[in-house]
Amino acid sequence: MPQLSRLSWSALSAWVVAAAVAAFPTWELWRERLDHEEFTRTRAGADPIYGVVGLYDSGTTLSPLVPLRRDLEAVMKITEDWAVPALVVLLGLLACLGRRDPGVTGRRVAGLLVLIAAIELLTSLYSDRAIYGETVPLFSADWFRGAAGGWGNTQLCLLAAAALVFAASRVVRPVIEDQTGASQAGTVWRRPAAALVDYLIAVAVLGVVVGPVWPLIGLGSGFRMGFGLLGQVDLFQVGTDLEELVILSGLFLYFWVQHALWGQTLGKRLLGVRVIAVRTGGRLGAGRTALRTLVFPLLAFVPDIGLLCLLADGLWMLLDPGGRVLRDRWLDATVVRDRVRDVRPQT
């Protein structure tokens, strides 16, 4: 039975300070919002120009990168509003105080903080100087200039928190190596990478193939992919809009059919991972695969709480003894590398 060394006072202090530093951007955000509400109340109304720019800033596009940026922006808004970086640090600390390897957990938490900082910076909607200017295209010269000058308190705080957590993880070593944690190597980053590939495939098919055909068969003006998938689909109103029904049905079939037949989507196949049942080592079956698909990705389209629930689902892996996300723990499933024959719970 693996035994892990306890955190020293210096390492524990570093984790606590890192949580406070990671929470600072959310505290500053809510303070600014309260100040803005007070200003709006005293000045009798908000500035209408921002709403006009936001209305005309989105539209149709054939590039899967534009909806990706929009959807990531929505994810980052939830992340900052609910102090998710600070929650990640606290969950990592709880995992270290439990039976998880402090070194592995610390490196994963630090890497996640750096990733959040980078995504928040790179997905910002940089615009030109004109009042009704369009969003600067991704990877253009203006976009690189905007990203280079977009560093702020959020990035500095998250990077500082990541540095504290990483330093704390270097101090503590496990007395006996946790074999379960060791078997998870190589799968933690492959799952989000596979999800990104699947997202780009789905958006490309909807924008490049389905979108142009839609108006030709007399079913409307086409898909407004410039708004992103999350901004275009509302799961509670899917029955009132045929476009939303097509998007949700297409996403469900894409994930359900591939997982039921092969245990992996195109993204998982490219990254070399697959979903299996823990007890049998085989595929989950159509029923459990359908439930898993309803949680991810379709839960993301539930307004207000869907993304928050998915974040909680993913962060569960920091506390789970087998390193699994909550939906896999619930369905007795796991994700493994294709080349691994000895089936063990993976992340």
mmCIF file of C-alpha atoms in Angstrom:
data_model
loop_
_atom_site.group_PDB
_atom_site.id
_atom_site.type_symbol
_atom_site.label_atom_id
_atom_site.label_comp_id
_atom_site.label_asym_id
_atom_site.label_seq_id
_atom_site.Cartn_x
_atom_site.Cartn_y
_atom_site.Cartn_z
ATOM 1 C CA MET A 1 0.000 0.000 0.000
ATOM 2 C CA PRO A 2 1.627 3.292 -1.074
ATOM 3 C CA GLN A 3 2.576 5.726 1.657
ATOM 4 C CA LEU A 4 3.233 9.332 0.798
ATOM 5 C CA SER A 5 5.282 11.729 2.863
ATOM 6 C CA ARG A 6 3.353 14.529 4.496
ATOM 7 C CA LEU A 7 3.675 18.106 3.345
ATOM 8 C CA SER A 8 6.197 20.216 5.198
ATOM 9 C CA TRP A 9 5.121 23.530 6.674
ATOM 10 C CA SER A 10 6.925 25.383 3.883
ATOM 11 C CA ALA A 11 5.178 23.352 1.174
ATOM 12 C CA LEU A 12 1.796 23.734 2.894
ATOM 13 C CA SER A 13 2.327 27.493 3.171
ATOM 14 C CA ALA A 14 3.216 27.687 -0.520
ATOM 15 C CA TRP A 15 -0.026 25.918 -1.473
ATOM 16 C CA VAL A 16 -2.127 28.242 0.710
ATOM 17 C CA VAL A 17 -0.451 31.376 -0.648
ATOM 18 C CA ALA A 18 -0.876 30.054 -4.197
ATOM 19 C CA ALA A 19 -4.629 29.650 -3.607
ATOM 20 C CA ALA A 20 -4.891 33.233 -2.378
ATOM 21 C CA VAL A 21 -2.883 34.569 -5.332
ATOM 22 C CA ALA A 22 -4.982 32.557 -7.808
ATOM 23 C CA ALA A 23 -8.176 33.957 -6.262
ATOM 24 C CA PHE A 24 -7.044 37.594 -6.586
ATOM 25 C CA PRO A 25 -8.185 38.068 -10.252
ATOM 26 C CA THR A 26 -11.715 36.930 -9.332
ATOM 27 C CA TRP A 27 -11.809 39.273 -6.325
ATOM 28 C CA GLU A 28 -10.640 42.162 -8.523
ATOM 29 C CA LEU A 29 -13.205 41.264 -11.193
ATOM 30 C CA TRP A 30 -16.136 41.322 -8.780
ATOM 31 C CA ARG A 31 -14.912 44.551 -7.174
ATOM 32 C CA GLU A 32 -14.804 46.214 -10.598
ATOM 33 C CA ARG A 33 -18.290 44.940 -11.403
ATOM 34 C CA LEU A 34 -19.683 46.378 -8.194
ATOM 35 C CA ASP A 35 -18.019 49.703 -8.966
ATOM 36 C CA HIS A 36 -19.433 49.613 -12.501
ATOM 37 C CA GLU A 37 -22.936 48.877 -11.228
ATOM 38 C CA GLU A 38 -22.679 51.813 -8.861
ATOM 39 C CA PHE A 39 -21.469 54.047 -11.703
ATOM 40 C CA THR A 40 -24.292 52.873 -13.975
ATOM 41 C CA ARG A 41 -26.886 53.483 -11.280
ATOM 42 C CA THR A 42 -25.656 57.014 -10.607
ATOM 43 C CA ARG A 43 -25.229 57.921 -14.295
ATOM 44 C CA ALA A 44 -28.632 56.512 -15.325
ATOM 45 C CA GLY A 45 -27.693 53.909 -17.922
ATOM 46 C CA ALA A 46 -24.792 52.063 -19.475
ATOM 47 C CA ASP A 47 -22.842 52.879 -22.596
ATOM 48 C CA PRO A 48 -24.840 51.558 -25.603
ATOM 49 C CA ILE A 49 -21.846 51.405 -27.965
ATOM 50 C CA TYR A 50 -20.481 48.201 -26.437
ATOM 51 C CA GLY A 51 -23.759 46.391 -27.100
ATOM 52 C CA VAL A 52 -23.765 47.544 -30.727
ATOM 53 C CA VAL A 53 -20.182 46.365 -31.262
ATOM 54 C CA GLY A 54 -20.946 43.028 -29.594
ATOM 55 C CA LEU A 55 -24.005 42.588 -31.817
ATOM 56 C CA TYR A 56 -22.193 43.161 -35.113
ATOM 57 C CA ASP A 57 -18.916 41.568 -34.094
ATOM 58 C CA SER A 58 -20.110 38.009 -34.783
ATOM 59 C CA GLY A 59 -21.346 36.332 -37.881
ATOM 60 C CA THR A 60 -20.799 33.458 -40.235
ATOM 61 C CA THR A 61 -17.380 31.958 -40.812
ATOM 62 C CA LEU A 62 -15.796 28.928 -42.424
ATOM 63 C CA SER A 63 -12.858 28.871 -40.023
ATOM 64 C CA PRO A 64 -13.190 26.535 -37.004
ATOM 65 C CA LEU A 65 -10.844 28.821 -35.055
ATOM 66 C CA VAL A 66 -13.364 31.655 -34.745
ATOM 67 C CA PRO A 67 -16.078 29.608 -32.942
ATOM 68 C CA LEU A 68 -13.310 27.982 -30.893
ATOM 69 C CA ARG A 69 -12.220 31.395 -29.651
ATOM 70 C CA ARG A 70 -15.813 32.354 -28.839
ATOM 71 C CA ASP A 71 -16.458 29.147 -26.929
ATOM 72 C CA LEU A 72 -13.169 29.331 -25.038
ATOM 73 C CA GLU A 73 -14.050 32.881 -24.071
ATOM 74 C CA ALA A 74 -17.300 31.585 -22.540
ATOM 75 C CA VAL A 75 -15.374 28.902 -20.651
ATOM 76 C CA MET A 76 -12.869 31.448 -19.374
ATOM 77 C CA LYS A 77 -15.669 33.723 -18.173
ATOM 78 C CA ILE A 78 -17.060 30.914 -16.015
ATOM 79 C CA THR A 79 -13.529 30.084 -14.872
ATOM 80 C CA GLU A 80 -12.824 33.615 -13.670
ATOM 81 C CA ASP A 81 -16.300 34.310 -12.264
ATOM 82 C CA TRP A 82 -16.200 31.245 -10.023
ATOM 83 C CA ALA A 83 -12.509 31.443 -9.027
ATOM 84 C CA VAL A 84 -11.764 28.085 -10.660
ATOM 85 C CA PRO A 85 -7.943 28.566 -10.513
ATOM 86 C CA ALA A 86 -8.118 28.997 -6.726
ATOM 87 C CA LEU A 87 -10.411 25.956 -6.518
ATOM 88 C CA VAL A 88 -7.895 23.938 -8.542
ATOM 89 C CA VAL A 89 -5.156 24.824 -6.067
ATOM 90 C CA LEU A 90 -7.313 23.935 -3.058
ATOM 91 C CA LEU A 91 -8.333 20.604 -4.587
ATOM 92 C CA GLY A 92 -4.689 19.870 -5.343
ATOM 93 C CA LEU A 93 -3.801 20.633 -1.744
ATOM 94 C CA LEU A 94 -6.539 18.304 -0.486
ATOM 95 C CA ALA A 95 -5.241 15.600 -2.815
ATOM 96 C CA CYS A 96 -1.710 16.028 -1.458
ATOM 97 C CA LEU A 97 -2.962 15.848 2.126
ATOM 98 C CA GLY A 98 -4.695 12.618 1.156
ATOM 99 C CA ARG A 99 -3.096 9.734 -0.661
ATOM 100 C CA ARG A 100 -2.066 11.345 -3.934
ATOM 101 C CA ASP A 101 1.554 11.889 -4.951
ATOM 102 C CA PRO A 102 2.371 15.540 -4.048
ATOM 103 C CA GLY A 103 4.943 15.777 -6.834
ATOM 104 C CA VAL A 104 2.650 14.581 -9.617
ATOM 105 C CA THR A 105 -0.342 16.520 -8.287
ATOM 106 C CA GLY A 106 1.664 19.725 -7.935
ATOM 107 C CA ARG A 107 3.007 19.525 -11.471
ATOM 108 C CA ARG A 108 -0.471 18.922 -12.881
ATOM 109 C CA VAL A 109 -1.972 21.824 -10.933
ATOM 110 C CA ALA A 110 0.852 24.132 -11.983
ATOM 111 C CA GLY A 111 0.467 23.103 -15.611
ATOM 112 C CA LEU A 112 -3.288 23.693 -15.470
ATOM 113 C CA LEU A 113 -2.783 27.193 -14.043
ATOM 114 C CA VAL A 114 -0.343 28.048 -16.832
ATOM 115 C CA LEU A 115 -2.800 26.706 -19.412
ATOM 116 C CA ILE A 116 -5.645 28.835 -18.010
ATOM 117 C CA ALA A 117 -3.431 31.925 -18.123
ATOM 118 C CA ALA A 118 -2.439 31.232 -21.735
ATOM 119 C CA ILE A 119 -5.987 30.534 -22.926
ATOM 120 C CA GLU A 120 -7.331 33.696 -21.306
ATOM 121 C CA LEU A 121 -4.644 35.729 -23.059
ATOM 122 C CA LEU A 122 -4.805 34.094 -26.496
ATOM 123 C CA THR A 123 -8.596 33.979 -26.836
ATOM 124 C CA SER A 124 -9.223 37.634 -26.008
ATOM 125 C CA LEU A 125 -11.242 39.343 -28.737
ATOM 126 C CA TYR A 126 -8.740 41.954 -29.857
ATOM 127 C CA SER A 127 -10.359 44.584 -32.104
ATOM 128 C CA ASP A 128 -9.090 47.417 -34.250
ATOM 129 C CA ARG A 129 -9.393 51.087 -33.309
ATOM 130 C CA ALA A 130 -12.632 51.783 -35.185
ATOM 131 C CA ILE A 131 -15.867 51.991 -33.184
ATOM 132 C CA TYR A 132 -17.538 49.357 -35.369
ATOM 133 C CA GLY A 133 -14.296 47.514 -36.116
ATOM 134 C CA GLU A 134 -14.277 43.764 -36.601
ATOM 135 C CA THR A 135 -12.409 41.345 -34.400
ATOM 136 C CA VAL A 136 -8.774 40.942 -35.368
ATOM 137 C CA PRO A 137 -8.294 37.544 -37.110
ATOM 138 C CA LEU A 138 -6.419 34.867 -35.215
ATOM 139 C CA PHE A 139 -2.678 34.593 -35.913
ATOM 140 C CA SER A 140 -2.587 37.834 -37.879
ATOM 141 C CA ALA A 141 0.087 40.463 -37.217
ATOM 142 C CA ASP A 142 -2.414 42.636 -35.304
ATOM 143 C CA TRP A 143 -3.499 39.633 -33.261
ATOM 144 C CA PHE A 144 0.089 38.838 -32.234
ATOM 145 C CA ARG A 145 0.614 42.474 -31.254
ATOM 146 C CA GLY A 146 -2.575 42.436 -29.203
ATOM 147 C CA ALA A 147 -1.636 39.176 -27.460
ATOM 148 C CA ALA A 148 1.881 40.415 -26.717
ATOM 149 C CA GLY A 149 0.485 43.545 -25.081
ATOM 150 C CA GLY A 150 -2.425 41.826 -23.378
ATOM 151 C CA TRP A 151 -0.596 40.695 -20.246
ATOM 152 C CA GLY A 152 -2.372 41.760 -17.080
ATOM 153 C CA ASN A 153 -2.956 40.896 -13.447
ATOM 154 C CA THR A 154 -4.720 37.649 -14.329
ATOM 155 C CA GLN A 155 -1.700 36.197 -16.136
ATOM 156 C CA LEU A 156 0.765 37.417 -13.528
ATOM 157 C CA CYS A 157 -1.263 35.994 -10.635
ATOM 158 C CA LEU A 158 -1.824 32.620 -12.282
ATOM 159 C CA LEU A 159 1.834 32.262 -13.251
ATOM 160 C CA ALA A 160 2.906 33.240 -9.723
ATOM 161 C CA ALA A 161 0.505 30.674 -8.246
ATOM 162 C CA ALA A 162 1.817 28.033 -10.658
ATOM 163 C CA ALA A 163 5.399 28.809 -9.639
ATOM 164 C CA LEU A 164 4.525 28.447 -5.930
ATOM 165 C CA VAL A 165 2.756 25.130 -6.487
ATOM 166 C CA PHE A 166 5.567 23.787 -8.657
ATOM 167 C CA ALA A 167 8.160 24.800 -6.061
ATOM 168 C CA ALA A 168 6.140 23.042 -3.353
ATOM 169 C CA SER A 169 5.922 19.898 -5.497
ATOM 170 C CA ARG A 170 9.710 19.788 -5.788
ATOM 171 C CA VAL A 171 10.149 19.754 -2.026
ATOM 172 C CA VAL A 172 8.102 16.635 -1.271
ATOM 173 C CA ARG A 173 8.793 13.156 -2.616
ATOM 174 C CA PRO A 174 6.731 10.002 -2.116
ATOM 175 C CA VAL A 175 8.234 7.377 0.174
ATOM 176 C CA ILE A 176 6.871 4.632 -2.078
ATOM 177 C CA GLU A 177 5.894 5.403 -5.655
ATOM 178 C CA ASP A 178 2.128 5.352 -6.245
ATOM 179 C CA GLN A 179 1.702 2.816 -9.031
ATOM 180 C CA THR A 180 -1.770 4.069 -9.895
ATOM 181 C CA GLY A 181 -0.450 7.584 -10.364
ATOM 182 C CA ALA A 182 2.488 6.298 -12.375
ATOM 183 C CA SER A 183 0.200 4.397 -14.733
ATOM 184 C CA GLN A 184 -1.646 7.630 -15.545
ATOM 185 C CA ALA A 185 1.370 9.171 -17.287
ATOM 186 C CA GLY A 186 0.656 10.281 -20.823
ATOM 187 C CA THR A 187 -3.142 10.291 -20.620
ATOM 188 C CA VAL A 188 -3.836 13.500 -18.674
ATOM 189 C CA TRP A 189 -2.982 15.818 -21.578
ATOM 190 C CA ARG A 190 -4.272 13.469 -24.272
ATOM 191 C CA ARG A 191 -7.915 13.730 -23.172
ATOM 192 C CA PRO A 192 -8.296 17.512 -23.646
ATOM 193 C CA ALA A 193 -6.184 17.347 -26.810
ATOM 194 C CA ALA A 194 -8.502 14.676 -28.239
ATOM 195 C CA ALA A 195 -11.555 16.763 -27.250
ATOM 196 C CA LEU A 196 -10.048 19.757 -29.078
ATOM 197 C CA VAL A 197 -9.555 17.687 -32.245
ATOM 198 C CA ASP A 198 -13.147 16.431 -32.078
ATOM 199 C CA TYR A 199 -14.408 19.987 -31.561
ATOM 200 C CA LEU A 200 -12.536 21.280 -34.614
ATOM 201 C CA ILE A 201 -13.840 18.382 -36.719
ATOM 202 C CA ALA A 202 -17.442 19.028 -35.642
ATOM 203 C CA VAL A 203 -17.211 22.789 -36.250
ATOM 204 C CA ALA A 204 -15.529 22.281 -39.629
ATOM 205 C CA VAL A 205 -18.275 19.899 -40.775
ATOM 206 C CA LEU A 206 -21.040 22.223 -39.587
ATOM 207 C CA GLY A 207 -19.440 25.342 -41.029
ATOM 208 C CA VAL A 208 -17.968 24.050 -44.263
ATOM 209 C CA VAL A 209 -20.343 21.237 -45.249
ATOM 210 C CA VAL A 210 -23.727 21.710 -43.564
ATOM 211 C CA GLY A 211 -23.726 25.517 -43.425
ATOM 212 C CA PRO A 212 -23.574 26.222 -47.187
ATOM 213 C CA VAL A 213 -26.161 23.504 -47.919
ATOM 214 C CA TRP A 214 -28.642 24.762 -45.332
ATOM 215 C CA PRO A 215 -29.995 27.796 -47.282
ATOM 216 C CA LEU A 216 -30.037 25.827 -50.555
ATOM 217 C CA ILE A 217 -32.687 23.471 -49.198
ATOM 218 C CA GLY A 218 -34.790 26.368 -47.902
ATOM 219 C CA LEU A 219 -34.164 25.933 -44.177
ATOM 220 C CA GLY A 220 -32.906 29.406 -43.315
ATOM 221 C CA SER A 221 -29.828 31.537 -43.774
ATOM 222 C CA GLY A 222 -27.383 28.973 -42.448
ATOM 223 C CA PHE A 223 -25.368 28.348 -39.326
ATOM 224 C CA ARG A 224 -23.996 31.405 -37.520
ATOM 225 C CA MET A 225 -20.755 29.709 -36.537
ATOM 226 C CA GLY A 226 -19.110 33.025 -35.716
ATOM 227 C CA PHE A 227 -21.061 33.005 -32.448
ATOM 228 C CA GLY A 228 -19.539 29.667 -31.463
ATOM 229 C CA LEU A 229 -21.447 26.531 -30.586
ATOM 230 C CA LEU A 230 -22.095 27.522 -26.984
ATOM 231 C CA GLY A 231 -23.488 30.895 -28.007
ATOM 232 C CA GLN A 232 -25.738 29.448 -30.680
ATOM 233 C CA VAL A 233 -27.349 26.471 -28.951
ATOM 234 C CA ASP A 234 -29.647 26.508 -25.922
ATOM 235 C CA LEU A 235 -30.594 23.009 -24.782
ATOM 236 C CA PHE A 236 -33.807 24.293 -23.178
ATOM 237 C CA GLN A 237 -35.024 25.825 -26.464
ATOM 238 C CA VAL A 238 -33.836 23.197 -28.913
ATOM 239 C CA GLY A 239 -37.384 22.333 -29.963
ATOM 240 C CA THR A 240 -38.004 25.840 -31.292
ATOM 241 C CA ASP A 241 -35.011 26.051 -33.646
ATOM 242 C CA LEU A 242 -34.181 23.429 -36.278
ATOM 243 C CA GLU A 243 -30.549 24.560 -36.487
ATOM 244 C CA GLU A 244 -30.030 23.898 -32.783
ATOM 245 C CA LEU A 245 -31.634 20.469 -33.118
ATOM 246 C CA VAL A 246 -29.303 19.590 -36.012
ATOM 247 C CA ILE A 247 -26.213 20.686 -34.061
ATOM 248 C CA LEU A 248 -27.131 18.764 -30.904
ATOM 249 C CA SER A 249 -28.188 15.649 -32.834
ATOM 250 C CA GLY A 250 -25.000 15.728 -34.887
ATOM 251 C CA LEU A 251 -22.777 16.076 -31.829
ATOM 252 C CA PHE A 252 -24.620 13.307 -29.988
ATOM 253 C CA LEU A 253 -24.321 10.885 -32.910
ATOM 254 C CA TYR A 254 -20.662 11.788 -33.492
ATOM 255 C CA PHE A 255 -19.629 10.876 -29.940
ATOM 256 C CA TRP A 256 -22.164 8.134 -29.218
ATOM 257 C CA VAL A 257 -21.728 6.037 -32.360
ATOM 258 C CA GLN A 258 -17.922 6.095 -32.318
ATOM 259 C CA HIS A 259 -17.611 5.364 -28.608
ATOM 260 C CA ALA A 260 -20.221 2.584 -28.792
ATOM 261 C CA LEU A 261 -18.579 0.892 -31.784
ATOM 262 C CA TRP A 262 -14.866 1.444 -31.191
ATOM 263 C CA GLY A 263 -14.477 3.091 -27.792
ATOM 264 C CA GLN A 264 -12.809 6.125 -29.367
ATOM 265 C CA THR A 265 -13.611 9.121 -31.533
ATOM 266 C CA LEU A 266 -11.409 10.452 -34.305
ATOM 267 C CA GLY A 267 -9.699 12.695 -31.765
ATOM 268 C CA LYS A 268 -9.024 9.840 -29.352
ATOM 269 C CA ARG A 269 -7.831 7.666 -32.217
ATOM 270 C CA LEU A 270 -5.353 10.361 -33.253
ATOM 271 C CA LEU A 271 -4.111 10.773 -29.653
ATOM 272 C CA GLY A 272 -3.986 7.034 -29.005
ATOM 273 C CA VAL A 273 -6.540 6.656 -26.185
ATOM 274 C CA ARG A 274 -9.860 4.888 -25.816
ATOM 275 C CA VAL A 275 -12.779 4.557 -23.361
ATOM 276 C CA ILE A 276 -13.317 1.134 -21.784
ATOM 277 C CA ALA A 277 -15.366 -0.481 -19.032
ATOM 278 C CA VAL A 278 -13.239 -1.000 -15.927
ATOM 279 C CA ARG A 279 -14.559 -4.453 -15.032
ATOM 280 C CA THR A 280 -14.467 -6.060 -18.462
ATOM 281 C CA GLY A 281 -11.840 -4.051 -20.317
ATOM 282 C CA GLY A 282 -14.195 -3.854 -23.309
ATOM 283 C CA ARG A 283 -16.497 -1.194 -24.683
ATOM 284 C CA LEU A 284 -19.098 0.442 -22.442
ATOM 285 C CA GLY A 285 -22.115 -0.547 -24.493
ATOM 286 C CA ALA A 286 -24.718 1.635 -26.150
ATOM 287 C CA GLY A 287 -26.650 2.559 -22.999
ATOM 288 C CA ARG A 288 -23.775 3.737 -20.826
ATOM 289 C CA THR A 289 -22.136 5.394 -23.810
ATOM 290 C CA ALA A 290 -25.325 7.387 -24.429
ATOM 291 C CA LEU A 291 -25.373 8.549 -20.793
ATOM 292 C CA ARG A 292 -21.726 9.507 -21.016
ATOM 293 C CA THR A 293 -22.394 11.525 -24.164
ATOM 294 C CA LEU A 294 -25.289 13.350 -22.519
ATOM 295 C CA VAL A 295 -22.869 14.510 -19.824
ATOM 296 C CA PHE A 296 -20.088 15.442 -22.235
ATOM 297 C CA PRO A 297 -20.403 17.282 -24.502
ATOM 298 C CA LEU A 298 -24.179 17.971 -24.413
ATOM 299 C CA LEU A 299 -24.212 19.174 -20.793
ATOM 300 C CA ALA A 300 -22.220 22.208 -21.947
ATOM 301 C CA PHE A 301 -25.305 23.548 -23.738
ATOM 302 C CA VAL A 302 -27.383 23.850 -20.546
ATOM 303 C CA PRO A 303 -27.505 27.615 -19.874
ATOM 304 C CA ASP A 304 -25.696 29.069 -16.849
ATOM 305 C CA ILE A 305 -24.874 25.827 -15.019
ATOM 306 C CA GLY A 306 -23.805 23.440 -17.793
ATOM 307 C CA LEU A 307 -20.209 24.627 -18.148
ATOM 308 C CA LEU A 308 -19.836 24.904 -14.391
ATOM 309 C CA CYS A 309 -20.953 21.287 -13.964
ATOM 310 C CA LEU A 310 -18.483 20.153 -16.609
ATOM 311 C CA LEU A 311 -15.662 21.998 -14.850
ATOM 312 C CA ALA A 312 -16.595 20.227 -11.611
ATOM 313 C CA ASP A 313 -16.694 16.928 -13.516
ATOM 314 C CA GLY A 314 -13.158 17.452 -14.805
ATOM 315 C CA LEU A 315 -11.702 18.733 -11.527
ATOM 316 C CA TRP A 316 -12.931 15.601 -9.755
ATOM 317 C CA MET A 317 -9.894 13.802 -11.155
ATOM 318 C CA LEU A 318 -7.674 15.680 -8.674
ATOM 319 C CA LEU A 319 -9.439 13.959 -5.772
ATOM 320 C CA ASP A 320 -10.429 10.648 -7.333
ATOM 321 C CA PRO A 321 -8.300 7.689 -6.117
ATOM 322 C CA GLY A 322 -8.082 6.363 -9.681
ATOM 323 C CA GLY A 323 -7.617 9.770 -11.278
ATOM 324 C CA ARG A 324 -10.906 9.510 -13.167
ATOM 325 C CA VAL A 325 -13.334 12.311 -13.962
ATOM 326 C CA LEU A 326 -16.710 12.172 -12.251
ATOM 327 C CA ARG A 327 -18.701 10.865 -15.234
ATOM 328 C CA ASP A 328 -16.295 7.954 -15.666
ATOM 329 C CA ARG A 329 -16.423 7.140 -11.955
ATOM 330 C CA TRP A 330 -20.234 7.187 -12.126
ATOM 331 C CA LEU A 331 -20.376 4.914 -15.187
ATOM 332 C CA ASP A 332 -17.516 2.625 -14.075
ATOM 333 C CA ALA A 333 -15.522 3.649 -17.145
ATOM 334 C CA THR A 334 -11.962 4.788 -17.712
ATOM 335 C CA VAL A 335 -9.680 6.065 -20.453
ATOM 336 C CA VAL A 336 -6.528 4.097 -21.310
ATOM 337 C CA ARG A 337 -3.697 4.300 -23.781
ATOM 338 C CA ASP A 338 -4.147 2.067 -26.802
ATOM 339 C CA ARG A 339 -0.823 0.365 -26.276
ATOM 340 C CA VAL A 340 -1.543 -0.454 -22.616
ATOM 341 C CA ARG A 341 -2.874 -4.013 -22.318
ATOM 342 C CA ASP A 342 -2.946 -4.180 -18.542
ATOM 343 C CA VAL A 343 -6.124 -2.201 -17.869
ATOM 344 C CA ARG A 344 -5.863 0.287 -15.020
ATOM 345 C CA PRO A 345 -7.915 3.391 -14.178
ATOM 346 C CA GLN A 346 -6.564 6.329 -16.159
ATOM 347 C CA THR A 347 -7.183 10.031 -16.518
#
